[in-house]
Coordinates of C-alpha atoms and ligand atoms in Angstrom, one line a residue:
M84 CA 0.1 -0.2 0.1
S85 CA 1.4 3.6 -0.6
V86 CA 1.6 5.4 2.7
L87 CA 1.0 9.1 3.3
L88 CA 2.3 9.1 7.0
E89 CA 4.2 6.5 8.8
A90 CA 4.7 6.2 12.5
R91 CA 7.2 3.9 13.7
N92 CA 7.6 2.5 17.4
L93 CA 6.5 5.7 19.1
C94 CA 7.3 6.0 22.8
K95 CA 6.4 8.8 25.1
R96 CA 7.3 8.7 28.9
Y97 CA 6.4 11.1 31.6
G98 CA 8.5 10.2 34.8
A99 CA 7.9 6.6 35.4
A100 CA 4.9 6.4 33.2
T101 CA 5.0 5.2 29.7
V102 CA 2.0 6.7 28.0
V103 CA 2.8 5.9 24.5
D104 CA 4.4 2.6 24.2
G105 CA 5.8 1.2 20.9
V106 CA 2.7 2.3 18.5
S107 CA 3.4 2.0 15.0
F108 CA 0.9 2.7 12.2
A109 CA 0.7 3.9 8.6
I110 CA -2.0 6.1 6.8
A111 CA -2.7 5.6 3.2
P112 CA -3.8 8.2 0.7
G113 CA -7.6 8.8 0.9
E114 CA -7.9 6.6 4.0
C115 CA -9.6 7.1 7.3
L116 CA -7.8 5.6 10.3
G117 CA -9.4 5.7 13.5
I118 CA -7.6 5.6 17.1
I119 CA -10.0 4.3 20.0
G120 CA -9.1 3.6 23.6
P121 CA -10.2 4.4 27.0
N122 CA -9.5 8.0 28.6
G123 CA -5.7 8.3 29.0
A124 CA -4.8 5.5 26.4
G125 CA -2.5 8.0 24.7
K126 CA -4.7 9.0 21.8
T127 CA -4.0 12.6 22.0
T128 CA -0.1 12.2 22.9
T129 CA 0.1 9.9 19.9
I130 CA -1.5 12.8 17.6
R131 CA 0.8 15.4 19.3
I132 CA 3.9 13.4 18.4
C133 CA 2.8 13.3 14.7
L134 CA 2.3 16.9 14.9
G135 CA 5.6 17.6 16.3
L136 CA 4.1 19.2 19.2
T137 CA 5.1 16.4 21.7
A138 CA 8.8 15.1 21.3
P139 CA 8.8 11.1 21.4
D140 CA 11.3 9.5 23.6
E141 CA 11.6 7.1 20.8
G142 CA 10.3 6.3 17.3
S143 CA 10.0 8.2 14.1
V144 CA 7.3 10.2 12.1
Q145 CA 7.8 10.2 8.3
F146 CA 5.5 12.0 5.7
Q147 CA 5.6 11.1 1.9
P148 CA 5.0 14.5 0.1
G149 CA 4.3 12.6 -3.1
D150 CA 5.6 13.4 -6.7
G151 CA 8.7 11.2 -6.0
A152 CA 10.1 13.6 -3.5
A153 CA 12.1 12.2 -0.7
P154 CA 10.1 11.6 2.5
L155 CA 10.1 14.2 5.3
A156 CA 10.7 13.4 8.9
M157 CA 9.9 14.8 12.2
P158 CA 11.2 17.0 13.7
Q159 CA 13.4 18.3 11.1
D160 CA 11.0 18.8 8.5
A161 CA 8.3 19.8 10.9
L162 CA 7.4 23.0 8.9
A163 CA 7.1 21.2 5.5
I164 CA 5.2 18.6 7.2
K165 CA 2.8 20.8 8.9
A166 CA 2.1 22.7 5.6
Q167 CA 0.3 19.5 4.5
L168 CA -1.5 18.7 7.7
G169 CA -4.7 20.2 9.1
V170 CA -5.6 19.9 12.8
V171 CA -8.5 19.9 15.1
T172 CA -7.5 19.6 18.6
Q173 CA -9.4 17.8 21.3
F174 CA -10.5 21.4 23.0
D175 CA -11.5 24.2 20.5
S176 CA -8.4 26.6 20.1
L177 CA -10.2 29.4 18.4
D178 CA -9.2 32.9 18.9
P179 CA -12.0 34.3 21.0
D180 CA -11.4 38.1 19.9
F181 CA -11.8 37.5 16.2
S182 CA -15.1 36.7 14.0
C183 CA -15.5 33.5 12.2
A184 CA -14.2 35.0 9.0
E185 CA -11.1 36.5 10.7
N186 CA -10.2 33.3 12.7
L187 CA -9.9 31.7 9.3
R188 CA -7.9 34.5 7.7
V189 CA -5.4 34.8 10.5
F190 CA -4.8 31.2 10.3
G191 CA -4.1 31.4 6.7
R192 CA -1.3 33.9 7.4
Y193 CA 0.4 31.1 9.3
F194 CA 0.7 29.4 6.0
G195 CA 1.5 32.6 4.1
L196 CA -1.8 32.7 2.4
G197 CA -2.5 36.2 1.8
G198 CA -5.4 38.8 0.7
A199 CA -6.7 37.4 -2.5
V200 CA -6.5 33.7 -1.7
M201 CA -8.2 34.0 1.4
D202 CA -10.9 36.2 0.0
R203 CA -11.9 33.1 -2.3
R204 CA -11.3 30.7 0.3
I205 CA -13.0 32.1 3.4
P206 CA -16.6 32.1 1.7
A207 CA -16.1 28.5 0.6
L208 CA -14.9 27.4 3.9
L209 CA -17.9 29.2 5.6
D210 CA -19.9 27.2 3.2
F211 CA -18.6 24.0 3.8
A212 CA -19.0 24.6 7.6
A213 CA -22.7 25.7 7.0
L214 CA -21.5 29.1 8.9
R215 CA -22.0 31.6 6.1
A216 CA -24.4 33.4 8.2
K217 CA -22.2 33.6 11.2
A218 CA -19.3 35.1 9.3
D219 CA -19.1 38.0 11.5
A220 CA -19.9 36.3 15.0
R221 CA -17.3 35.6 17.4
P222 CA -16.6 31.9 18.7
A223 CA -18.5 32.7 22.1
E224 CA -21.9 33.3 20.1
L225 CA -21.7 29.9 18.3
S226 CA -23.2 26.5 19.5
G227 CA -20.7 23.7 20.3
G228 CA -21.5 22.1 17.0
M229 CA -21.0 25.3 15.2
R230 CA -17.4 25.8 17.0
R231 CA -16.1 22.4 16.0
R232 CA -17.2 22.9 12.4
L233 CA -15.5 26.3 12.4
S234 CA -12.5 24.4 13.8
L235 CA -12.7 21.9 10.8
A236 CA -13.0 24.8 8.4
R237 CA -9.8 26.2 9.9
A238 CA -8.0 23.1 9.6
L239 CA -8.8 23.2 5.8
V240 CA -7.3 26.6 5.2
N241 CA -4.1 25.3 3.8
D242 CA -5.9 22.5 1.8
P243 CA -4.2 19.8 3.8
R244 CA -3.7 16.2 2.5
L245 CA -4.0 14.7 5.9
L246 CA -6.4 15.9 8.6
L247 CA -5.7 15.0 12.3
L248 CA -8.9 15.2 14.2
D249 CA -8.9 14.7 17.9
E250 CA -12.6 13.9 19.0
P251 CA -14.1 16.1 16.3
T252 CA -17.6 15.4 17.4
T253 CA -17.5 15.3 21.2
G254 CA -19.9 17.2 22.9
L255 CA -22.3 17.6 19.7
D256 CA -25.8 16.5 19.6
P257 CA -27.0 13.8 17.1
Q258 CA -27.8 16.1 14.2
A259 CA -24.5 18.2 14.8
R260 CA -22.5 15.0 14.5
H261 CA -24.3 13.7 11.3
L262 CA -23.6 17.0 9.8
M263 CA -19.9 16.6 10.7
W264 CA -19.8 13.1 9.2
E265 CA -21.3 14.2 6.2
R266 CA -18.6 16.7 6.0
L267 CA -15.8 14.3 6.8
Q268 CA -17.1 11.8 4.1
Q269 CA -17.0 14.8 1.5
L270 CA -13.4 15.2 2.4
L271 CA -12.6 11.6 2.0
Q272 CA -14.3 11.6 -1.3
Q273 CA -12.2 14.4 -2.4
G274 CA -9.2 12.1 -1.4
K275 CA -7.8 13.7 1.7
S276 CA -6.8 11.4 4.5
I277 CA -7.9 11.4 7.9
L278 CA -6.5 10.4 11.5
L279 CA -9.4 10.5 14.0
T280 CA -9.8 9.7 17.5
T281 CA -13.3 9.0 18.9
H282 CA -15.2 7.7 21.9
F283 CA -18.3 7.1 19.6
M284 CA -18.1 3.4 18.4
D285 CA -20.7 4.1 15.9
E286 CA -18.7 6.9 14.4
A287 CA -15.7 4.9 14.4
E288 CA -17.5 2.1 12.2
R289 CA -19.1 4.5 10.0
L290 CA -16.1 6.7 9.0
C291 CA -13.0 4.6 9.5
S292 CA -11.6 2.1 6.9
R293 CA -9.3 0.8 9.6
L294 CA -9.1 1.1 13.5
L295 CA -6.1 1.1 16.0
V296 CA -7.5 0.1 19.4
L297 CA -4.9 1.7 22.1
D298 CA -4.9 0.8 25.8
H299 CA -2.3 1.7 28.4
G300 CA -0.4 3.3 25.4
R301 CA 0.0 0.1 23.6
K302 CA -1.7 -1.2 20.4
I303 CA -3.9 -3.9 21.3
A304 CA -5.6 -4.5 18.1
E305 CA -5.8 -3.3 14.4
G306 CA -8.0 -3.9 11.5
A307 CA -11.0 -3.1 9.7
P308 CA -14.1 -2.3 12.1
R309 CA -16.1 -5.3 10.9
A310 CA -13.1 -7.5 10.6
L311 CA -12.2 -6.8 14.2
I312 CA -15.7 -7.6 15.2
A313 CA -15.6 -10.9 13.7
E314 CA -12.3 -11.8 14.8
H315 CA -13.1 -11.0 18.5
L316 CA -16.6 -11.6 19.2
E317 CA -19.6 -13.9 18.8
R318 CA -22.1 -12.9 16.1
E319 CA -25.2 -12.3 18.5
V320 CA -25.8 -10.6 22.0
V321 CA -28.5 -10.9 24.1
E322 CA -28.7 -8.0 27.0
A323 CA -30.9 -8.7 30.0
Y324 CA -31.4 -5.8 32.1
G325 CA -33.9 -4.5 34.9
S326 CA -34.4 -6.2 38.4
G327 CA -33.0 -9.6 39.1
A328 CA -30.9 -9.4 35.8
P329 CA -27.4 -9.6 37.3
A330 CA -28.4 -13.1 38.8
L331 CA -28.9 -14.4 35.5
A332 CA -25.3 -14.3 34.6
H333 CA -24.9 -17.3 37.2
D334 CA -28.0 -19.2 36.2
A335 CA -26.9 -23.0 35.4
R336 CA -29.7 -23.2 32.7
L337 CA -28.7 -20.0 30.8
R338 CA -24.9 -20.2 31.2
P339 CA -24.2 -22.9 28.9
L340 CA -26.3 -21.3 26.2
A341 CA -23.8 -18.6 25.8
A342 CA -20.1 -18.5 24.8
R343 CA -19.3 -15.7 27.1
V344 CA -21.2 -13.7 29.9
E345 CA -20.4 -10.4 31.2
V346 CA -22.1 -8.2 33.6
S347 CA -22.1 -4.5 33.7
G348 CA -23.9 -2.7 36.5
E349 CA -27.7 -4.1 36.2
T350 CA -27.1 -5.4 32.5
V351 CA -26.0 -9.2 31.7
F352 CA -24.4 -9.5 28.2
F353 CA -24.8 -13.1 26.8
Y354 CA -22.6 -13.3 23.5
T355 CA -23.6 -16.1 21.5
P356 CA -23.1 -17.4 18.0
D357 CA -27.0 -18.2 18.0
A358 CA -29.4 -16.5 20.4
R359 CA -32.5 -18.3 19.8
P360 CA -32.0 -21.0 22.7
L361 CA -31.1 -18.3 25.0
L362 CA -34.2 -15.9 24.1
Q363 CA -36.4 -19.0 24.6
A364 CA -34.9 -20.0 28.0
L365 CA -35.0 -16.4 29.3
A366 CA -38.7 -16.1 28.1
E367 CA -39.4 -19.2 29.9
R368 CA -37.8 -17.9 33.1
G369 CA -40.1 -14.9 32.7
H370 CA -37.5 -12.4 32.4
Q371 CA -39.2 -9.7 30.6
H372 CA -36.3 -7.0 29.9
T373 CA -34.1 -8.5 27.0
L374 CA -32.5 -6.9 23.9
H375 CA -31.3 -9.0 21.0
R376 CA -28.6 -7.4 18.6
H377 CA -25.6 -8.1 16.5
A378 CA -22.1 -7.7 18.1
N379 CA -20.9 -4.4 17.5
L380 CA -17.8 -2.1 18.0
E381 CA -18.8 -1.1 21.7
D382 CA -18.7 -4.9 22.7
L383 CA -15.1 -5.2 21.0
F384 CA -14.1 -1.9 22.8
L385 CA -15.5 -3.3 26.3
K386 CA -13.9 -6.7 25.8
L387 CA -10.5 -5.5 24.8
T388 CA -10.3 -2.8 27.3
G389 CA -12.5 -4.1 30.2
R390 CA -15.6 -2.7 31.7
Q391 CA -14.4 -0.9 34.6
I392 CA -13.7 2.8 34.6
R393 CA -10.2 3.8 35.0
E394 CA -9.3 5.5 38.0
D395 CA -5.6 5.9 37.0
A396 CA -6.3 7.6 33.7
Ligands
LIG69 N1 2.3 16.7 29.5 C1 1.9 15.6 30.3 N2 2.5 15.5 31.4 C2 2.5 14.3 32.2 N3 1.5 13.5 31.7 C3 1.0 13.5 30.8 C4 0.9 14.7 29.8 N4 0.2 14.7 28.6 C5 -0.5 13.5 28.7 N5 -0.1 12.8 30.1 C6 -0.5 11.7 30.6 O1 -0.4 10.6 29.5 C7 -1.7 9.8 29.4 C8 -2.3 9.8 28.1 O2 -2.8 11.1 27.8 P1 -3.6 11.3 26.6 O3 -4.1 12.7 26.5 O4 -2.7 10.9 25.2 O5 -4.9 10.3 26.4 P2 -6.2 10.1 25.6 O6 -6.2 8.8 25.2 O7 -6.3 11.3 24.6 O8 -7.2 10.3 26.7 P3 -8.7 11.1 26.4 O9 -9.9 10.1 25.7 O10 -9.1 11.3 27.8 O11 -8.6 12.4 25.6 C9 -2.6 10.3 30.5 O12 -2.3 9.4 31.7 C10 -2.0 11.5 30.9 O13 -2.1 12.0 32.4
LIG70 MG1 -7.4 12.8 24.1

């Protein structure tokens, strides 16, 4: 596969803690690569290393500029690499004193883009962000979803080949997320590449052709979303919830009907290749509250990274 950005054996330590631990990956042109993992897994640190904002203790980041040119490497070619990257950080970093249009204009200057070019680009970017009517509004006057879209528009100012998006839809309502997804799909169709982190498994499955699962700084799985699910999980899931549900996990009749059983709070998850005998047994037992569905990426995430919230993250 041709490679746009390649990260090899990235390691980052803070004191005694190794927060990124031997992570390698490659991004192909036109691909959307997702990084998922619990809070504190090292996703933002990995992105910051790719951007040259955090110096790794070990490892390398290379960018292939295309046209047969020699590969660029961090940190010595940071400026040339950054000219081809667009970034949306985990927390918005818009300038509060400037309007939407001015935020785009100022950002253009960092890339040496001046008046005439930006006069053309700003209306197009505001249209793309569905913010034309807000051109003169300041970030504080925008909703969270509008601010995220402005951040995305700003990341596109230099027409980058690769976008690094750290939780681009966190805090957005379902409609705002769908609008963001549609825009990201448009960018992929234009041939741009995306590296994205997210805590939304439906988003990861919808947008990403490939996923890395990080946990405690280590890559614990990698692959296409559906392939990862098929590799790690039984096909079907029956959730039993409501009063008395946790006890079902130990029921001698139900237990053998599932390949794997997990309890989270008041819900029992039965994983099985075929849910019919289990559903029948639950009905005979008089348990009303069940949900039958296919195994999904959320199940994979919970299986690989555990169901407990991390106190150490
Ligand atoms: N500058 C720093 N100094 C010390 N520790 C840091 C620093 N930056 C990050 N860490 C630690 O590195 C670990 C990984 O942090 P990181 O922000 O990369 O996680 P994340 O996967 O992005 O988490 P989240 O999903 O919450 O955004 C955490 O334990 C964090 O406390
Ligand atoms: Mg983060």
